[in-house]
Amino acid sequence: MSLRTKLLAGYLVFIAALVVLGGWSAWRLREMGDVSRRIISNNYDSVVAAQEMKESLERQDSAAVFALLGARERAEAQTREHRARFDGNFQKAANNITEPGEPEVIETIRRDRDAYYQMFDDFLTRVNATEVKTAAANPNARDEESAERGEYFTRLEPQFNKLRADCDHLLQLNQRAMLAKSEAAGHVARRWFYLTLLMAGLLVGAGLALAFFLANRIVEPLRQLTATTVKIAGGDLNAKVKVNSHDEVGVLAAEYNRMAERIRQLRRSDMGQLVVAQQTTEAAIDSLYDPVIVTDAEGCVTKLNPAAEEIFGSEQENSGKHVGEVARDTLIAGAVAEALRSQRPVAGEGASSVLPLAVDGSERSFRLRTTPMRDNEKHLLGAVTLLEDITHLREIDRLKSEFIATASHELRTPLTSVQMGVYLLLEGAVGELTDKQQEVLQACRQDCERLDKLMRDLLDLSKIEAGESQPRLAPVRARDLIAAIAEELRPQVEAKGLELSVDAPVDLPQVEVDRTQIERVISNLVINAIRYTRHGEIKLSAERRDDHVAVSISDTGSGIPSEYLPHIFDKFVQVPGAQTGGAGLGLAISKSLVEAHDGRMSVQSEVGRGTTFTFTLPIASASVSK
């Protein structure tokens, strides 16, 4: 019997065992899936409907509060919206009756809902009536009007609590049913688990017995071959394999001995040593998970590892071509050219340096790293470009931004309600307030305004990162832009006892920018400078750098410690000991806006001597041609 036949027979036995075990497991998993679907269809929809009914009911109760405060139109609009939501979810629950006692609960909810709606409509009617009566009799009788409204609201609350308790009853009934079904399914799953484990154990035992049998016939010669391989890998090139058979293993052993002899001859030559070094280097590059592009000193491709071949094509097709032609991306070609020119590593940072590339039909994100290669005498040999796969990091950042945007958006509604309530209290909606009450409400109002600004900043940052706030570019004279925003900010600067100077040459070219966004960037940086500068001056300057205009905002303030500089543009970063007044989002928003204009932002600072923020803006095409 040949080695092929032996191996084929052994594999067929294993395949048969896997088919049996896989079929059994698939059958049981399908049954468990059916149990889970029944739980969801029978109870989960009712649980969700009950929760939605409770929330809609709470919103209707909030509408009653608005009616008490005099916001009748808002109360009626909110009542109509959430009655529709309540009725829709109630209909879902009524159409999904699956548990004993659930029909009675549904009928109770229907009855109490109708009663609550009737009482609520009467409450609104009476509130409107009291407004008309008070306006006709005595326009200043606010106290009597508030007392009468409060009495109507008090009558409404018991029916509201009863209806909410009915919804809780429906929710708990379905939750208990889901728990009971889940426990029953757990018992069945454990029984099936033990049966599957028993079958797997029996099959594993049979497989071990078969493997032991095959070891004596097949594995032993291979072990001898492996031992000889280890000796040769350790440097013993004189080791040989004993040829004891004429089957495939025997033929392999004979050819292996011939290969070892050839290696001995090759290692004795200088060419052999060079080949070994080259093969080691290529093996190290090929084993990297991330794409790697190796270019010569002229920027032509000499090596692509398998990960890079999946993106740019095979190494054989692209070898000798310029990297710009192979990569078809200006960032990659520019990074290679910069690394070869400056002979220093080039590492892209920020959102604008992320490369979206298609891999196996799906888009992935990569971060660019380019390093020049030199020999022992520091002569330039070429460059190595590594595309670091950061798709998972981008996904995490996207989810985080979406969460922040959603949370900020959802918080705005209750915050608006709180602001309106504080405003009404300050306006005397419930009567005269004492000085202490006025002071507390004013503090609440200021805190609400700070929280509202924070949420607006979070929403703006999320929109910028998601690409929903793309700049509307238009050519603008750089000097006019800087001078205009400087004049707007000058009163704030001088109010702090500081000087504001502008150094922008008259021959500065036009820049292609969204004026509103860039004015926001400069305003953020100047306000930061005001916050951290007690005396001295703030300076706005600009100069041309190649095809960009660099704008700098310098101050003579306290400066930023060096350990905080690498993270100063991160979200929510604040330097300890600095004055409060922000949430640490201004610099993050500013950097995102600049990068959206294909610009870069940097910072230089020295403790006790001040800070300089610099960002670049692209020159308009008409100015570049000049």
XYZ file of C-alpha atoms in Angstrom:
626
model
C 0.000 0.000 0.000
C 1.384 3.395 -0.987
C 1.613 6.332 1.376
C -1.095 8.133 -0.599
C -3.545 5.297 -0.065
C -2.804 5.117 3.654
C -3.333 8.830 4.126
C -6.503 8.832 2.017
C -8.023 6.039 4.078
C -7.234 7.822 7.328
C -8.672 11.123 6.069
C -11.884 9.441 4.910
C -12.435 8.068 8.408
C -11.932 11.504 9.939
C -14.209 13.141 7.358
C -16.961 10.643 8.068
C -16.680 11.334 11.813
C -16.812 15.084 11.210
C -19.875 14.729 8.974
C -21.706 12.743 11.651
C -20.802 15.162 14.434
C -21.491 18.217 12.258
C -24.883 16.914 11.169
C -25.894 16.178 14.754
C -24.742 19.602 15.956
C -26.438 21.431 13.079
C -29.718 19.654 13.769
C -29.628 20.574 17.446
C -28.560 24.151 16.749
C -31.476 24.583 14.380
C -33.875 23.401 17.068
C -32.328 25.816 19.570
C -32.689 28.607 17.026
C -36.382 27.792 16.672
C -36.788 28.051 20.461
C -35.111 31.462 20.497
C -37.284 32.734 17.634
C -40.418 31.617 19.469
C -39.355 33.492 22.585
C -38.766 36.660 20.570
C -41.972 36.403 18.544
C -44.154 35.536 21.556
C -42.810 37.845 24.243
C -40.053 40.215 23.165
C -42.293 42.318 20.911
C -44.784 42.718 23.751
C -41.993 43.747 26.148
C -40.797 46.423 23.725
C -44.366 47.627 23.150
C -44.989 47.888 26.914
C -41.810 49.880 27.418
C -42.708 52.212 24.540
C -46.218 52.703 26.007
C -44.714 53.671 29.367
C -42.392 56.181 27.730
C -45.235 57.699 25.657
C -47.366 57.925 28.790
C -44.567 59.771 30.604
C -44.341 62.219 27.690
C -48.087 62.873 27.914
C -47.712 63.561 31.611
C -44.921 66.018 30.740
C -47.373 67.691 28.324
C -49.715 68.235 31.279
C -46.867 70.047 33.067
C -46.362 72.270 30.019
C -50.092 73.044 30.056
C -49.809 74.020 33.737
C -46.915 76.374 32.832
C -48.993 77.997 30.099
C -47.357 76.339 27.079
C -50.717 75.068 25.820
C -49.816 74.705 22.129
C -46.690 72.710 22.895
C -48.668 70.545 25.346
C -51.321 69.768 22.725
C -48.706 68.953 20.059
C -46.787 66.652 22.413
C -50.059 64.985 23.508
C -51.093 64.204 19.916
C -47.668 62.783 19.038
C -47.357 60.492 22.034
C -50.972 59.368 21.991
C -50.326 58.099 18.478
C -47.173 56.301 19.669
C -49.015 54.842 22.683
C -51.931 53.608 20.555
C -49.593 52.093 17.958
C -47.614 50.126 20.553
C -50.833 49.119 22.332
C -52.117 47.677 19.058
C -48.876 45.687 18.667
C -49.300 44.222 22.139
C -52.977 43.456 21.502
C -52.091 41.592 18.305
C -49.415 39.502 20.101
C -51.341 37.828 22.940
C -49.535 34.577 23.736
C -49.576 34.173 27.540
C -52.308 33.233 30.051
C -53.756 36.338 31.662
C -52.509 38.611 28.890
C -55.995 39.240 27.348
C -57.274 40.546 30.696
C -54.269 42.878 31.028
C -54.770 44.195 27.480
C -58.442 44.859 28.171
C -57.566 46.650 31.433
C -55.060 48.868 29.605
C -57.648 49.690 26.940
C -60.228 50.637 29.535
C -57.847 52.715 31.667
C -56.358 54.352 28.573
C -59.774 55.562 27.397
C -60.521 56.887 30.867
C -57.147 58.660 31.041
C -57.617 60.215 27.604
C -61.054 61.494 28.628
C -59.743 62.955 31.897
C -56.737 64.461 30.090
C -58.942 66.146 27.475
C -61.162 67.496 30.250
C -58.021 68.757 32.004
C -56.871 70.641 28.878
C -60.378 72.045 28.375
C -60.501 73.286 31.953
C -57.018 74.780 31.745
C -58.041 76.694 28.616
C -61.215 77.787 30.338
C -59.324 79.113 33.344
C -57.072 81.113 31.013
C -60.047 82.703 29.275
C -61.840 83.392 32.534
C -58.789 84.939 34.149
C -58.049 87.101 31.093
C -61.656 88.357 30.980
C -62.100 89.052 34.712
C -58.727 90.180 35.939
C -55.555 89.848 33.788
C -53.331 89.977 36.875
C -54.984 87.053 38.778
C -52.131 84.622 38.234
C -52.244 83.037 41.681
C -55.879 81.983 41.351
C -55.248 80.607 37.860
C -52.227 78.525 39.025
C -54.158 77.102 41.989
C -57.082 76.049 39.810
C -54.779 74.420 37.222
C -52.929 72.551 39.984
C -56.238 71.177 41.272
C -57.137 69.833 37.814
C -53.664 68.316 37.441
C -53.976 66.579 40.845
C -57.188 64.881 39.721
C -55.443 63.557 36.614
C -52.455 61.924 38.385
C -54.240 58.852 39.933
C -55.526 57.722 36.543
C -52.027 58.258 35.055
C -50.463 56.094 37.797
C -53.090 53.389 37.268
C -52.477 53.228 33.507
C -48.716 53.154 34.025
C -49.145 50.277 36.511
C -51.176 48.385 33.877
C -48.305 48.772 31.390
C -45.861 47.567 34.064
C -48.080 44.529 34.622
C -47.991 43.673 30.900
C -44.210 44.163 30.850
C -43.601 41.942 33.888
C -45.959 39.231 32.615
C -44.026 38.882 29.352
C -40.643 39.163 31.096
C -41.555 36.325 33.450
C -42.720 34.255 30.480
C -39.441 34.919 28.642
C -37.455 33.913 31.733
C -39.408 30.672 32.127
C -38.981 29.769 28.471
C -35.312 30.661 28.615
C -34.754 28.365 31.610
C -36.564 25.534 29.860
C -34.474 26.048 26.756
C -31.363 26.056 28.944
C -32.225 22.639 30.351
C -32.724 21.242 26.845
C -29.499 22.851 25.640
C -27.511 21.306 28.496
C -28.901 17.868 27.731
C -27.977 18.235 24.070
C -24.569 19.584 25.075
C -23.769 16.490 27.097
C -24.962 14.215 24.281
C -22.858 16.101 21.753
C -19.887 16.011 24.119
C -20.282 12.238 24.464
C -20.376 11.766 20.699
C -17.358 14.003 20.256
C -15.467 12.066 22.927
C -16.196 8.762 21.227
C -15.106 10.115 17.853
C -11.952 11.639 19.346
C -11.096 8.315 20.953
C -11.533 6.511 17.663
C -9.425 9.164 15.933
C -6.630 8.774 18.486
C -6.587 5.045 17.967
C -6.389 5.505 14.208
C -3.646 8.119 14.567
C -1.596 5.764 16.744
C -1.964 3.064 14.139
C -0.870 5.360 11.316
C 2.068 6.646 13.352
C 3.801 3.289 13.257
C 3.349 3.043 9.491
C 3.847 6.635 8.360
C 4.946 9.016 11.083
C 8.098 7.258 12.241
C 10.003 7.754 8.946
C 8.848 11.364 8.913
C 10.135 11.835 12.455
C 13.557 10.697 11.312
C 13.343 13.159 8.440
C 12.322 15.943 10.862
C 15.210 15.172 13.204
C 17.661 15.401 10.339
C 16.091 18.712 9.275
C 16.606 20.105 12.774
C 20.274 19.122 12.669
C 20.776 20.818 9.304
C 18.918 23.937 10.513
C 21.236 23.997 13.531
C 24.280 24.088 11.268
C 25.115 20.354 10.951
C 25.119 20.162 7.154
C 26.716 16.696 7.247
C 23.566 15.077 8.665
C 21.822 12.548 6.380
C 18.513 10.726 6.338
C 18.491 6.897 6.407
C 16.590 5.503 3.432
C 14.743 2.370 4.645
C 11.908 2.122 2.092
C 11.098 2.737 -1.539
C 7.714 4.390 -1.124
C 7.043 8.114 -1.273
C 8.800 8.711 2.057
C 11.864 6.808 0.821
C 11.973 8.878 -2.365
C 11.600 12.047 -0.280
C 14.501 10.990 1.955
C 16.765 10.370 -1.023
C 15.911 13.744 -2.580
C 16.373 15.410 0.798
C 19.940 14.035 0.978
C 20.632 15.444 -2.468
C 19.255 18.831 -1.390
C 21.460 18.834 1.718
C 24.513 18.156 -0.423
C 23.599 21.070 -2.683
C 23.193 23.337 0.337
C 26.638 22.343 1.588
C 28.132 23.321 -1.716
C 26.254 26.598 -1.808
C 27.144 27.613 1.725
C 30.813 27.185 0.946
C 30.626 30.056 -1.560
C 30.207 33.807 -1.017
C 27.214 33.755 -3.321
C 25.512 31.317 -1.004
C 25.916 33.648 1.963
C 24.422 36.524 -0.052
C 21.479 34.390 -1.151
C 20.794 33.346 2.448
C 20.756 36.975 3.598
C 18.471 37.977 0.725
C 16.090 35.101 1.358
C 15.953 35.945 5.057
C 15.121 39.563 4.305
C 12.440 38.643 1.773
C 10.939 36.075 4.123
C 10.721 38.681 6.895
C 8.954 41.173 4.587
C 6.621 38.527 3.157
C 5.576 37.403 6.638
C 4.293 40.881 7.595
C 0.517 41.181 7.829
C 0.504 44.813 6.638
C 1.296 45.798 3.016
C 4.961 46.720 2.383
C 6.386 48.512 -0.689
C 10.177 48.596 -1.197
C 11.543 51.153 -3.676
C 15.029 52.021 -4.902
C 16.701 55.429 -4.674
C 14.775 56.593 -7.780
C 11.361 55.672 -6.314
C 10.873 52.559 -8.478
C 9.290 49.442 -6.954
C 11.659 46.553 -6.213
C 9.584 44.481 -3.780
C 5.919 43.945 -2.843
C 4.956 41.564 -0.067
C 1.845 39.337 -0.468
C -0.351 41.801 1.460
C 0.656 44.614 -0.923
C 0.107 42.383 -3.972
C -3.548 41.988 -2.943
C -3.956 45.760 -3.341
C -1.574 46.829 -6.119
C -1.157 43.639 -8.159
C 1.641 41.089 -8.414
C 5.281 41.979 -7.831
C 6.224 40.625 -11.255
C 3.887 43.094 -13.015
C 4.928 46.149 -10.973
C 8.659 45.590 -10.520
C 10.640 48.486 -12.020
C 7.643 50.842 -12.235
C 7.584 54.145 -10.356
C 5.720 53.974 -7.069
C 3.293 56.697 -8.181
C 2.275 54.566 -11.173
C 1.875 51.427 -9.044
C 0.108 52.961 -6.030
C -2.032 55.406 -8.051
C -2.173 57.589 -4.936
C -0.499 60.965 -4.461
C -0.028 60.470 -0.697
C 2.057 57.305 -1.143
C 4.126 58.784 -3.973
C 4.594 62.033 -2.035
C 5.689 60.223 1.137
C 8.266 58.162 -0.773
C 9.582 61.267 -2.554
C 9.827 63.172 0.744
C 11.635 60.305 2.508
C 14.145 59.994 -0.361
C 14.654 63.771 -0.506
C 15.028 64.440 3.232
C 16.423 60.962 4.091
C 14.232 61.000 7.196
C 11.193 58.900 8.131
C 7.818 60.243 7.002
C 4.765 59.345 9.095
C 1.325 60.673 8.221
C -0.933 61.681 11.097
C -4.523 62.848 11.307
C -7.630 62.048 9.309
C -6.273 63.507 6.057
C -3.358 61.053 6.026
C -5.567 57.945 6.211
C -5.638 55.992 2.942
C -8.857 54.169 1.991
C -7.884 51.182 -0.186
C -9.904 48.258 -1.543
C -8.826 44.812 -0.302
C -10.743 41.695 -1.406
C -13.735 43.795 -2.424
C -14.000 45.719 0.851
C -12.570 49.115 1.759
C -9.950 49.238 4.507
C -8.110 52.163 6.077
C -4.317 52.392 6.213
C -1.841 54.763 7.870
C 1.316 55.604 5.942
C 4.850 55.006 7.287
C 7.864 55.568 4.995
C 11.498 55.063 6.087
C 14.661 55.552 3.966
C 17.172 52.670 3.655
C 20.947 53.264 3.900
C 23.994 50.999 3.737
C 26.812 50.868 6.280
C 28.382 53.934 4.697
C 25.133 55.946 4.957
C 24.536 55.848 1.208
C 20.843 55.992 0.242
C 19.584 52.662 -1.117
C 15.859 53.353 -1.318
C 12.808 53.474 0.934
C 10.451 51.076 2.698
C 6.779 52.056 2.870
C 4.531 50.333 5.393
C 0.743 50.665 5.182
C -0.484 50.076 8.724
C -4.013 48.638 8.751
C -6.061 50.804 11.138
C -9.510 49.766 9.918
C -10.532 48.516 13.363
C -9.325 51.741 14.986
C -11.288 53.832 12.496
C -14.379 51.724 13.165
C -14.004 52.203 16.909
C -13.575 55.962 16.398
C -16.638 56.028 14.145
C -18.758 54.204 16.721
C -17.508 56.554 19.426
C -18.352 59.611 17.323
C -21.807 58.241 16.516
C -22.440 57.590 20.202
C -21.383 61.129 21.132
C -23.552 62.602 18.371
C -26.566 60.517 19.373
C -26.157 61.245 23.073
C -25.738 64.986 22.432
C -28.790 65.060 20.173
C -30.954 63.167 22.661
C -29.853 65.370 25.554
C -30.867 68.565 23.802
C -34.619 67.908 24.229
C -34.576 67.503 28.036
C -32.047 70.339 28.317
C -34.342 72.617 26.346
C -37.166 71.696 28.700
C -34.980 72.510 31.713
C -33.921 75.826 30.174
C -37.515 76.739 29.461
C -38.522 75.842 33.017
C -35.720 77.959 34.503
C -36.622 80.835 32.182
C -40.277 80.671 33.204
C -39.319 80.639 36.867
C -37.045 83.648 36.403
C -39.839 85.461 34.532
C -42.158 84.974 37.538
C -44.377 82.232 36.158
C -44.973 80.904 39.684
C -44.880 84.184 41.563
C -42.229 86.412 43.026
C -38.878 84.820 43.938
C -36.555 85.685 46.784
C -33.028 86.970 46.108
C -31.570 83.578 47.086
C -33.929 81.785 44.704
C -32.999 84.212 41.939
C -29.300 83.522 42.571
C -29.780 79.736 42.423
C -31.827 79.951 39.221
C -29.275 82.247 37.586
C -26.539 79.692 38.379
C -28.729 76.938 36.893
C -29.276 79.037 33.799
C -25.531 79.588 33.309
C -24.808 75.882 33.761
C -27.534 75.022 31.235
C -25.963 77.419 28.724
C -22.527 75.833 29.265
C -24.008 72.368 28.792
C -25.832 73.511 25.647
C -22.538 74.865 24.215
C -20.785 71.582 25.012
C -23.454 69.592 23.176
C -23.263 71.933 20.167
C -19.474 71.451 20.071
C -19.873 67.666 20.291
C -22.404 67.678 17.463
C -20.156 69.920 15.334
C -17.144 67.671 15.934
C -19.151 64.548 15.079
C -20.400 66.125 11.841
C -16.862 67.170 10.861
C -15.423 63.702 11.558
C -18.303 62.037 9.686
C -17.722 64.260 6.630
C -21.144 65.924 6.968
C -19.682 69.421 7.332
C -17.545 69.707 4.209
C -16.053 73.181 3.648
C -17.554 75.363 0.936
C -14.361 76.548 -0.679
C -13.979 79.956 -2.258
C -10.918 82.133 -2.999
C -10.294 84.701 -0.244
C -7.417 87.151 0.208
C -5.433 85.839 3.155
C -4.584 89.304 4.493
C -8.218 90.464 4.368
C -9.355 87.306 6.159
C -6.845 87.743 8.992
C -7.412 91.481 9.328
C -11.197 91.097 9.504
C -11.195 88.471 12.240
C -8.518 90.418 14.155
C -10.749 93.496 14.276
C -13.674 91.403 15.540
C -11.562 89.898 18.320
C -9.687 93.055 19.289
C -12.299 94.233 21.876
C -12.078 90.895 23.702
C -8.280 90.996 23.728
C -8.053 94.594 24.912
C -10.731 93.986 27.565
C -8.204 91.642 29.226
C -5.488 94.301 29.188
C -3.597 92.640 26.305
C -2.333 93.924 22.949
C -3.294 92.397 19.602
C -0.896 92.793 16.675
C -1.221 91.609 13.068
C 1.704 90.813 10.755
C 0.322 89.850 7.338
C 2.186 91.040 4.186
C 0.060 92.851 1.605
C 1.277 90.518 -1.157
C -0.090 87.379 0.449
C -1.883 85.265 -2.207
C -5.502 84.193 -2.126
C -6.371 80.969 -0.261
C -9.061 78.403 -1.132
C -11.086 78.156 2.111
C -14.478 78.178 3.756
C -14.306 81.613 5.353
C -16.734 80.833 8.188
C -14.839 77.713 9.249
C -11.392 79.345 9.150
C -12.681 82.347 11.110
C -13.896 79.866 13.726
C -10.406 78.284 13.866
C -8.674 81.643 14.366
C -11.285 82.702 16.935
C -10.770 79.483 18.923
C -6.999 79.950 18.972
C -7.173 83.623 19.949
C -9.692 82.941 22.741
C -7.376 80.192 24.039
C -4.503 82.673 23.988
C -6.605 85.184 25.949
C -7.419 82.541 28.549
C -3.787 81.591 29.182
C -2.174 85.053 28.911
C -2.263 87.473 31.836
C -0.082 90.230 30.400
C 1.762 90.894 27.164
C 0.444 90.541 23.619
C -1.211 88.177 21.169
C 0.150 88.201 17.639
C -1.480 87.038 14.382
C 1.009 86.505 11.565
C 0.991 84.882 8.141
C 3.562 83.978 5.488
C 3.732 81.990 2.271
C 5.260 78.488 2.374
C 5.461 76.862 -1.051
C 1.843 76.289 -2.166
C 0.348 77.079 1.252
C -0.117 80.086 3.516
C 0.950 79.490 7.117
C -1.066 81.355 9.772
C 0.350 81.601 13.315
C -1.243 82.752 16.581
C 1.375 83.509 19.250
C 0.981 84.587 22.871
C 3.225 85.443 25.815
C 1.258 83.334 28.288
C 2.090 80.506 30.668
C 2.866 77.960 27.932
C 2.092 74.242 27.728
C 4.202 71.585 29.510
C 6.071 69.370 27.039
C 4.351 66.180 28.221
C 0.969 67.549 27.065
C 2.058 68.749 23.611
C 1.639 65.367 21.799
C -1.975 65.144 22.993
C -2.996 68.806 22.933
C -5.244 68.291 19.874
C -7.022 65.250 21.350
C -10.613 65.524 22.503
C -11.308 66.651 26.084
C -7.626 67.357 26.793
C -7.068 70.194 29.258
C -3.778 71.282 30.784
C -3.901 70.974 34.623
C -3.834 74.273 36.442
C -5.243 76.200 33.486
C -8.327 78.381 33.763
C -11.625 76.594 33.228
C -14.137 77.665 30.646
C -14.180 74.934 28.016
C -14.523 71.192 27.605
C -11.287 70.633 25.673
C -12.958 70.396 22.246
C -11.906 73.695 20.645
C -8.473 72.537 19.467
C -9.831 69.180 18.258
C -12.511 70.969 16.196
C -9.963 73.470 14.878
C -7.551 70.763 13.752
C -10.365 68.808 12.042
C -11.486 71.937 10.172
C -7.923 72.695 9.019
C -7.368 69.108 7.856
C -10.657 69.256 5.954
C -8.992 72.093 3.962
C -5.949 69.830 3.231
C -3.942 71.798 5.759
C -1.854 70.910 8.809
C -1.845 72.268 12.357
C 1.082 72.226 14.785
C 2.030 73.754 18.133
C 5.229 75.013 19.722
C 5.344 76.019 23.366
C 7.714 76.704 26.218
C 6.562 76.959 29.811
C 6.651 80.556 31.005
C 7.402 82.000 27.553
C 4.242 81.431 25.561
C 2.715 79.266 22.858
C 2.477 79.418 19.063
C -0.176 77.544 17.074
C 0.433 77.331 13.314
C -1.846 76.005 10.583
C -1.549 75.982 6.806
C -4.134 76.765 4.126
C -3.867 75.850 0.424
C -3.281 78.700 -2.004
C -6.042 79.201 -4.575
C -5.233 77.729 -7.998
C -5.312 81.126 -9.669
C -2.679 82.412 -7.222
C -0.496 79.344 -7.730
C -0.453 79.860 -11.508
C 0.775 83.402 -10.985
